[in-house]
CSV table of C-alpha atoms in Angstrom, one decimal:
chain,number,residue,atom,x,y,z
A,1,UNK,CA,-9.8,5.9,7.2
A,2,UNK,CA,-10.4,8.8,5.0
A,3,UNK,CA,-13.7,9.5,6.8
A,4,UNK,CA,-13.6,12.0,9.7
A,5,UNK,CA,-14.9,10.0,12.6
A,6,UNK,CA,-14.3,12.7,15.2
A,7,UNK,CA,-17.2,13.6,17.4
A,8,UNK,CA,-20.0,15.6,15.8
A,9,UNK,CA,-23.2,17.1,17.3
A,10,UNK,CA,-24.9,13.8,16.5
A,11,UNK,CA,-22.3,11.6,18.2
A,12,UNK,CA,-21.5,12.0,21.9
A,13,UNK,CA,-17.8,12.2,22.6
A,14,UNK,CA,-17.8,8.9,24.6
A,15,UNK,CA,-19.4,7.1,21.7
A,16,UNK,CA,-17.0,8.5,19.1
A,17,UNK,CA,-14.0,7.6,21.3
A,18,UNK,CA,-15.3,4.1,21.9
A,19,UNK,CA,-15.7,3.6,18.1
A,20,UNK,CA,-12.1,4.7,17.6
A,21,UNK,CA,-10.7,2.6,20.4
A,22,UNK,CA,-12.4,-0.6,19.2
A,23,UNK,CA,-11.5,-0.1,15.5
A,24,UNK,CA,-9.3,-3.1,15.5
A,25,UNK,CA,-12.4,-5.3,16.2
A,26,UNK,CA,-13.6,-4.4,12.7
A,27,UNK,CA,-10.2,-4.7,11.0
A,28,UNK,CA,-9.5,-8.1,12.5
A,29,UNK,CA,-13.0,-9.4,11.6
A,30,UNK,CA,-12.4,-8.3,8.0
A,31,UNK,CA,-9.0,-10.1,8.1
A,32,UNK,CA,-10.6,-13.3,9.2
A,33,UNK,CA,-13.2,-13.1,6.4
A,34,UNK,CA,-10.4,-12.3,3.9
A,35,UNK,CA,-8.1,-15.1,5.1
A,36,UNK,CA,-11.0,-17.6,4.8
A,37,UNK,CA,-11.9,-16.4,1.3
A,38,UNK,CA,-15.6,-15.8,2.2
A,39,UNK,CA,-16.1,-13.2,-0.5
A,40,UNK,CA,-14.8,-15.6,-3.1
A,41,UNK,CA,-17.2,-18.3,-1.9
A,42,UNK,CA,-20.1,-15.9,-2.3
A,43,UNK,CA,-19.1,-15.1,-5.9
A,44,UNK,CA,-22.0,-17.3,-7.2
A,45,UNK,CA,-24.6,-15.7,-5.0
A,46,UNK,CA,-25.9,-15.9,-1.4
A,47,UNK,CA,-25.0,-18.9,0.7
A,48,UNK,CA,-26.1,-20.1,4.2
A,49,UNK,CA,-23.5,-19.8,6.9
A,50,UNK,CA,-23.5,-23.6,7.5
A,51,UNK,CA,-22.5,-24.1,3.9
A,52,UNK,CA,-19.8,-21.5,4.2
A,53,UNK,CA,-18.6,-23.1,7.4
A,54,UNK,CA,-18.3,-26.5,5.7
A,55,UNK,CA,-16.3,-24.9,2.8
A,56,UNK,CA,-14.0,-23.2,5.2
A,57,UNK,CA,-13.7,-25.9,7.9
A,58,UNK,CA,-14.8,-23.4,10.6
A,59,UNK,CA,-17.2,-23.6,13.5
A,60,UNK,CA,-20.6,-22.8,12.0
A,61,UNK,CA,-22.2,-20.6,14.8
A,62,UNK,CA,-18.9,-18.7,15.3
A,63,UNK,CA,-18.7,-18.0,11.6
A,64,UNK,CA,-22.3,-16.8,11.6
A,65,UNK,CA,-21.4,-14.4,14.4
A,66,UNK,CA,-18.5,-13.0,12.4
A,67,UNK,CA,-20.6,-12.5,9.3
A,68,UNK,CA,-23.4,-10.9,11.3
A,69,UNK,CA,-21.0,-8.4,12.7
A,70,UNK,CA,-19.5,-7.6,9.4
A,71,UNK,CA,-22.9,-7.2,7.8
A,72,UNK,CA,-23.7,-4.6,10.5
A,73,UNK,CA,-20.9,-2.4,9.0
A,74,UNK,CA,-21.8,-3.1,5.4
A,75,UNK,CA,-19.1,-5.6,4.5
A,76,UNK,CA,-21.6,-8.4,3.8
A,77,UNK,CA,-25.4,-8.5,3.7
A,78,UNK,CA,-27.7,-11.0,5.4
A,79,UNK,CA,-30.4,-11.5,2.7
A,80,UNK,CA,-32.5,-13.8,4.8
A,81,UNK,CA,-31.9,-15.5,8.1
A,82,UNK,CA,-28.5,-17.2,8.0
A,83,UNK,CA,-27.8,-16.4,4.4
A,84,UNK,CA,-25.2,-13.9,3.3
A,85,UNK,CA,-24.2,-12.2,0.1
A,86,UNK,CA,-21.5,-9.7,-1.0
A,87,UNK,CA,-21.9,-6.0,-1.0
A,88,UNK,CA,-19.8,-3.6,-3.1
A,89,UNK,CA,-17.4,-3.4,-0.1
A,90,UNK,CA,-17.2,-7.2,0.2
A,91,UNK,CA,-16.6,-7.5,-3.5
A,92,UNK,CA,-13.2,-5.8,-2.9
A,93,UNK,CA,-12.2,-8.8,-0.9
A,94,UNK,CA,-12.7,-11.2,-3.8
A,95,UNK,CA,-9.3,-12.4,-5.2
A,96,UNK,CA,-10.6,-12.2,-8.8
A,97,UNK,CA,-11.4,-8.5,-8.5
A,98,UNK,CA,-9.0,-6.5,-10.5
A,99,UNK,CA,-8.9,-4.0,-7.6
A,100,UNK,CA,-8.8,-6.7,-4.9
A,101,UNK,CA,-8.0,-5.6,-1.4
A,102,UNK,CA,-8.0,-9.1,0.1
A,103,UNK,CA,-4.2,-9.4,0.3
A,104,UNK,CA,-4.1,-5.9,1.8
A,105,UNK,CA,-6.5,-6.9,4.6
A,106,UNK,CA,-4.3,-10.0,5.3
A,107,UNK,CA,-1.1,-8.0,5.2
A,108,UNK,CA,-2.3,-5.3,7.6
A,109,UNK,CA,-3.6,-7.7,10.1
A,110,UNK,CA,-0.8,-10.3,10.4
A,111,UNK,CA,2.9,-9.2,11.1
A,112,UNK,CA,2.1,-5.5,10.6
A,113,UNK,CA,-0.7,-5.7,13.2
A,114,UNK,CA,1.7,-7.3,15.7
A,115,UNK,CA,4.2,-4.5,15.2
A,116,UNK,CA,1.5,-2.0,16.3
A,117,UNK,CA,1.4,-3.8,19.7
A,118,UNK,CA,4.7,-2.1,20.5
A,119,UNK,CA,3.8,1.4,19.2
A,120,UNK,CA,4.3,2.8,22.7
A,121,UNK,CA,8.0,1.9,22.6
A,122,UNK,CA,8.3,3.5,19.1
A,123,UNK,CA,6.8,6.7,20.3
A,124,UNK,CA,9.0,6.7,23.4
A,125,UNK,CA,12.3,5.9,21.6
A,126,UNK,CA,11.8,6.6,17.9
A,127,UNK,CA,12.8,3.0,17.2
A,128,UNK,CA,11.0,0.7,14.8
A,129,UNK,CA,8.4,-1.6,16.5
A,130,UNK,CA,8.7,-4.3,13.9
A,131,UNK,CA,12.3,-4.9,14.6
A,132,UNK,CA,11.7,-5.2,18.4
A,133,UNK,CA,8.9,-7.6,17.9
A,134,UNK,CA,10.4,-9.8,15.1
A,135,UNK,CA,14.2,-9.3,15.6
A,136,UNK,CA,14.8,-8.2,12.1
A,137,UNK,CA,13.8,-5.5,9.6
A,138,UNK,CA,10.5,-5.7,7.7
A,139,UNK,CA,12.1,-6.1,4.3
A,140,UNK,CA,14.6,-8.7,5.5
A,141,UNK,CA,11.6,-10.6,7.1
A,142,UNK,CA,9.8,-10.6,3.7
A,143,UNK,CA,12.9,-11.9,1.9
A,144,UNK,CA,13.1,-14.7,4.4
A,145,UNK,CA,9.4,-15.6,4.4
A,146,UNK,CA,8.1,-16.3,0.9
A,147,UNK,CA,4.4,-16.5,1.9
A,148,UNK,CA,4.5,-13.1,3.6
A,149,UNK,CA,6.5,-11.7,0.6
A,150,UNK,CA,3.8,-13.0,-1.8
A,151,UNK,CA,1.1,-11.4,0.3
A,152,UNK,CA,2.9,-8.1,0.4
A,153,UNK,CA,3.4,-8.0,-3.3
A,154,UNK,CA,-0.2,-9.0,-4.0
A,155,UNK,CA,-1.3,-6.3,-1.6
A,156,UNK,CA,0.8,-3.7,-3.3
A,157,UNK,CA,-0.5,-4.8,-6.7
A,158,UNK,CA,-4.1,-4.6,-5.6
A,159,UNK,CA,-3.6,-1.2,-4.0
A,160,UNK,CA,-1.7,0.0,-7.1
A,161,UNK,CA,-4.7,-1.0,-9.2
A,162,UNK,CA,-6.7,1.7,-7.5
A,163,UNK,CA,-3.9,4.2,-7.2
A,164,UNK,CA,-2.6,3.9,-10.8
A,165,UNK,CA,-6.0,4.9,-12.3
A,166,UNK,CA,-5.8,8.1,-10.3
A,167,UNK,CA,-2.2,8.7,-11.2
A,168,UNK,CA,-2.8,8.3,-14.9
A,169,UNK,CA,-5.8,10.6,-14.8
A,170,UNK,CA,-3.8,13.3,-13.0
A,171,UNK,CA,-0.5,13.1,-14.9
A,172,UNK,CA,0.6,12.9,-18.6
A,173,UNK,CA,3.2,10.1,-19.2
A,174,UNK,CA,2.9,10.3,-23.0
A,175,UNK,CA,5.8,12.8,-23.2
A,176,UNK,CA,8.4,10.2,-22.0
A,177,UNK,CA,10.2,7.7,-24.2
A,178,UNK,CA,11.3,5.5,-21.2
A,179,UNK,CA,9.8,5.3,-17.8
A,180,UNK,CA,11.9,3.6,-15.1
A,181,UNK,CA,9.8,2.3,-12.2
A,182,UNK,CA,12.2,2.1,-9.2
A,183,UNK,CA,10.9,-0.3,-6.5
A,184,UNK,CA,8.0,-1.1,-8.8
A,185,UNK,CA,7.1,-4.5,-7.3
A,186,UNK,CA,5.2,-6.6,-9.7
A,187,UNK,CA,4.9,-3.7,-12.1
A,188,UNK,CA,1.2,-2.9,-11.8
A,189,UNK,CA,1.7,0.9,-12.2
A,190,UNK,CA,4.2,0.5,-15.0
A,191,UNK,CA,1.8,-1.9,-16.8
A,192,UNK,CA,-0.9,0.7,-16.6
A,193,UNK,CA,1.3,3.4,-18.0
A,194,UNK,CA,2.5,1.2,-20.9
A,195,UNK,CA,-1.1,0.2,-21.7
A,196,UNK,CA,-2.2,3.8,-21.7
A,197,UNK,CA,0.7,5.0,-23.9
A,198,UNK,CA,1.7,2.4,-26.5
A,199,UNK,CA,4.9,4.4,-27.6
A,200,UNK,CA,6.4,4.5,-24.1
A,201,UNK,CA,8.9,1.8,-23.1
A,202,UNK,CA,9.4,0.7,-19.5
A,203,UNK,CA,12.1,-0.5,-17.1
A,204,UNK,CA,10.9,-2.3,-14.0
A,205,UNK,CA,13.5,-2.3,-11.2
A,206,UNK,CA,13.2,-4.0,-7.8
A,207,UNK,CA,15.0,-6.6,-5.7
A,208,UNK,CA,15.8,-9.8,-7.6
A,209,UNK,CA,13.3,-12.0,-5.6
A,210,UNK,CA,10.6,-9.5,-6.5
A,211,UNK,CA,11.5,-9.2,-10.1
A,212,UNK,CA,11.3,-13.0,-10.4
A,213,UNK,CA,7.6,-12.8,-9.6
A,214,UNK,CA,6.9,-9.9,-11.9
A,215,UNK,CA,7.8,-11.6,-15.2
A,216,UNK,CA,4.6,-13.6,-15.3
A,217,UNK,CA,2.4,-10.5,-14.8
A,218,UNK,CA,4.1,-8.6,-17.6
A,219,UNK,CA,4.0,-11.5,-19.9
A,220,UNK,CA,0.3,-12.0,-19.3
A,221,UNK,CA,-0.2,-8.3,-20.0
A,222,UNK,CA,1.6,-8.7,-23.4
A,223,UNK,CA,4.2,-6.2,-22.4
A,224,UNK,CA,7.4,-8.3,-22.0
A,225,UNK,CA,8.6,-6.9,-25.3
A,226,UNK,CA,8.3,-3.3,-24.2
A,227,UNK,CA,9.5,-3.6,-20.6
A,228,UNK,CA,12.9,-4.6,-19.3
A,229,UNK,CA,13.1,-6.3,-16.0
A,230,UNK,CA,16.2,-5.4,-13.8
A,231,UNK,CA,17.0,-6.8,-10.4
A,232,UNK,CA,19.2,-4.9,-8.0
A,233,UNK,CA,19.5,-2.6,-4.9
A,234,UNK,CA,18.5,1.0,-5.2
A,235,UNK,CA,21.0,2.0,-2.6
A,236,UNK,CA,23.7,0.9,-5.0
A,237,UNK,CA,22.5,1.6,-8.5
A,238,UNK,CA,19.3,2.1,-10.6
A,239,UNK,CA,18.8,1.8,-14.4
A,240,UNK,CA,20.3,4.9,-16.1
A,241,UNK,CA,19.0,7.5,-18.6
A,242,UNK,CA,15.3,7.2,-18.0
A,243,UNK,CA,13.2,10.1,-19.2
A,244,UNK,CA,11.1,9.6,-16.1
A,245,UNK,CA,12.2,7.9,-12.9
A,246,UNK,CA,9.1,7.0,-11.0
A,247,UNK,CA,8.9,5.8,-7.4
A,248,UNK,CA,5.5,5.0,-6.0
A,249,UNK,CA,5.3,4.9,-2.2
A,250,UNK,CA,9.0,4.1,-1.8
A,251,UNK,CA,10.6,7.1,-0.2
A,252,UNK,CA,8.1,7.0,2.7
A,253,UNK,CA,9.7,3.6,3.7
A,254,UNK,CA,12.9,5.4,4.8
A,255,UNK,CA,14.1,8.1,7.2
A,256,UNK,CA,15.5,11.3,5.7
A,257,UNK,CA,19.2,10.1,5.5
A,258,UNK,CA,18.3,6.9,3.7
A,259,UNK,CA,15.8,8.6,1.5
A,260,UNK,CA,18.4,11.2,0.4
A,261,UNK,CA,20.8,8.3,-0.4
A,262,UNK,CA,18.2,6.7,-2.7
A,263,UNK,CA,17.4,10.0,-4.3
A,264,UNK,CA,21.1,10.8,-5.0
A,265,UNK,CA,21.4,7.4,-6.7
A,266,UNK,CA,18.4,8.4,-8.9
A,267,UNK,CA,20.0,11.8,-9.5
A,268,UNK,CA,23.1,10.2,-10.9
A,269,UNK,CA,21.0,7.8,-13.1
A,270,UNK,CA,18.3,10.1,-14.5
A,271,UNK,CA,18.6,11.7,-18.0
A,272,UNK,CA,19.7,15.4,-17.8
A,273,UNK,CA,16.3,16.6,-18.9
A,274,UNK,CA,14.4,13.8,-17.0
A,275,UNK,CA,11.7,14.0,-14.4
A,276,UNK,CA,11.7,12.4,-11.0
A,277,UNK,CA,8.1,11.4,-10.0
A,278,UNK,CA,7.4,10.5,-6.4
A,279,UNK,CA,3.9,9.1,-5.7
A,280,UNK,CA,3.3,9.6,-2.0
A,281,UNK,CA,0.8,10.8,0.5
A,282,UNK,CA,1.6,14.5,1.1
A,283,UNK,CA,0.6,15.4,4.7
A,284,UNK,CA,-2.3,17.9,5.0
A,285,UNK,CA,-1.8,20.9,7.3
A,286,UNK,CA,-3.0,21.4,10.9
A,287,UNK,CA,-6.2,19.5,12.0
A,288,UNK,CA,-7.4,18.4,8.6
A,289,UNK,CA,-8.5,14.7,8.5
A,290,UNK,CA,-5.8,12.8,6.6
A,291,UNK,CA,-5.2,9.1,6.1
A,292,UNK,CA,-1.5,10.0,5.6
A,293,UNK,CA,-1.1,11.1,9.2
A,294,UNK,CA,-1.9,7.6,10.4
A,295,UNK,CA,0.1,6.0,7.6
A,296,UNK,CA,2.9,8.1,9.0
A,297,UNK,CA,2.6,6.3,12.3
A,298,UNK,CA,2.4,3.0,10.4
A,299,UNK,CA,5.7,3.8,8.8
A,300,UNK,CA,7.2,4.5,12.2
A,301,UNK,CA,6.1,1.2,13.6
A,302,UNK,CA,6.9,-0.9,10.5
A,303,UNK,CA,10.1,0.4,8.8
A,304,UNK,CA,11.2,3.6,10.5
A,305,UNK,CA,10.0,5.7,7.6
A,306,UNK,CA,7.7,8.6,7.5
A,307,UNK,CA,5.1,10.6,5.4
A,308,UNK,CA,6.0,14.2,4.6
A,309,UNK,CA,4.6,17.6,3.9
A,310,UNK,CA,5.2,19.6,0.7
A,311,UNK,CA,7.9,21.6,2.5
A,312,UNK,CA,9.5,18.4,3.7
A,313,UNK,CA,9.7,17.1,0.1
A,314,UNK,CA,11.2,20.3,-1.2
A,315,UNK,CA,14.0,20.2,1.4
A,316,UNK,CA,14.6,16.4,0.9
A,317,UNK,CA,14.8,16.7,-2.8
A,318,UNK,CA,17.0,19.8,-2.7
A,319,UNK,CA,19.5,17.9,-0.6
A,320,UNK,CA,19.6,15.2,-3.3
A,321,UNK,CA,20.1,17.6,-6.2
A,322,UNK,CA,16.5,18.1,-7.4
A,323,UNK,CA,14.1,21.0,-7.5
A,324,UNK,CA,10.4,20.4,-7.1
A,325,UNK,CA,8.4,21.7,-10.0
A,326,UNK,CA,4.9,20.8,-9.0
A,327,UNK,CA,2.8,18.7,-6.6
A,328,UNK,CA,-0.2,17.1,-8.4
A,329,UNK,CA,-3.0,15.7,-6.2
A,330,UNK,CA,-4.9,12.6,-7.3
A,331,UNK,CA,-8.3,11.3,-6.6
A,332,UNK,CA,-6.8,8.4,-4.6
A,333,UNK,CA,-5.4,10.7,-1.9
A,334,UNK,CA,-1.8,10.4,-2.9
A,335,UNK,CA,0.0,13.1,-4.8
A,336,UNK,CA,2.6,13.1,-7.6
A,337,UNK,CA,5.7,15.2,-6.5
A,338,UNK,CA,7.5,16.1,-9.7
A,339,UNK,CA,11.1,17.3,-9.6
A,340,UNK,CA,13.9,18.0,-12.0
A,341,UNK,CA,17.7,17.6,-11.6
A,342,UNK,CA,19.6,20.8,-10.9
């Protein structure tokens, strides 16, 4: 979605518009391949579609049609008639890939996809489509559905694997003694920070059912002795006296009032000379192509949150008792909004 697919001199307007309108054909095809684990099955090399159909218990000729379509957009490659192999794009759908996007493909195309079916009502009313479709909030739904919750956390971990490299390359965490990762999920970003800076200690904070799943990852990373795990509710309290309080793609989940409430809790908890670090998409101006502008609509449909401009963040943080000191772009598209308590 970072590519500008608007009409060009080489693409007639009707062709460009048709490609945009049928974009879900591609996303849903990727979802089916991800759900079936096709990329994993091709980890040992090319396989015939009939062999893949047997392994996935699918209808052979229908699976071939799916793989043929995905090969046409570079997700797989047909090496000889009926035989398929992975491409660099398909490799990102392998569950063993450290930067796997398999869970992300599943997450976007199950409950979240259904929420988009009611986007018209969200635009007409400002209400959250997910709640209308499912009868409850997104995060309550996750807490009540362990499989969806696991997919969500795997998706965020995989995405963070790509994002954290960019964040670490753009920002120096070595100056902090303790980094508190608020809403840090399974701790992928915090794990990367601690690996990169051996003298830094960490505190991972999230809902108790999330923290329960994070301990294994931190133990496997050999960091359980340097990282404290704390379960709780960031609308009530967060761990205190961190030199840096980091929130990666958390504030965008909430409207302004709820975001200010979270930030005020962080303001009370942060060390006097600490830094608040928000890793978020910062909306580009005017007509510039920007993934964040569509992610903003996704937040509207899913949780009632929003993406924000630099000016929005300055106003939001000022209301919570912070002053923005800098906005650092990263190679992953997100930016680091740094603020200090005032």
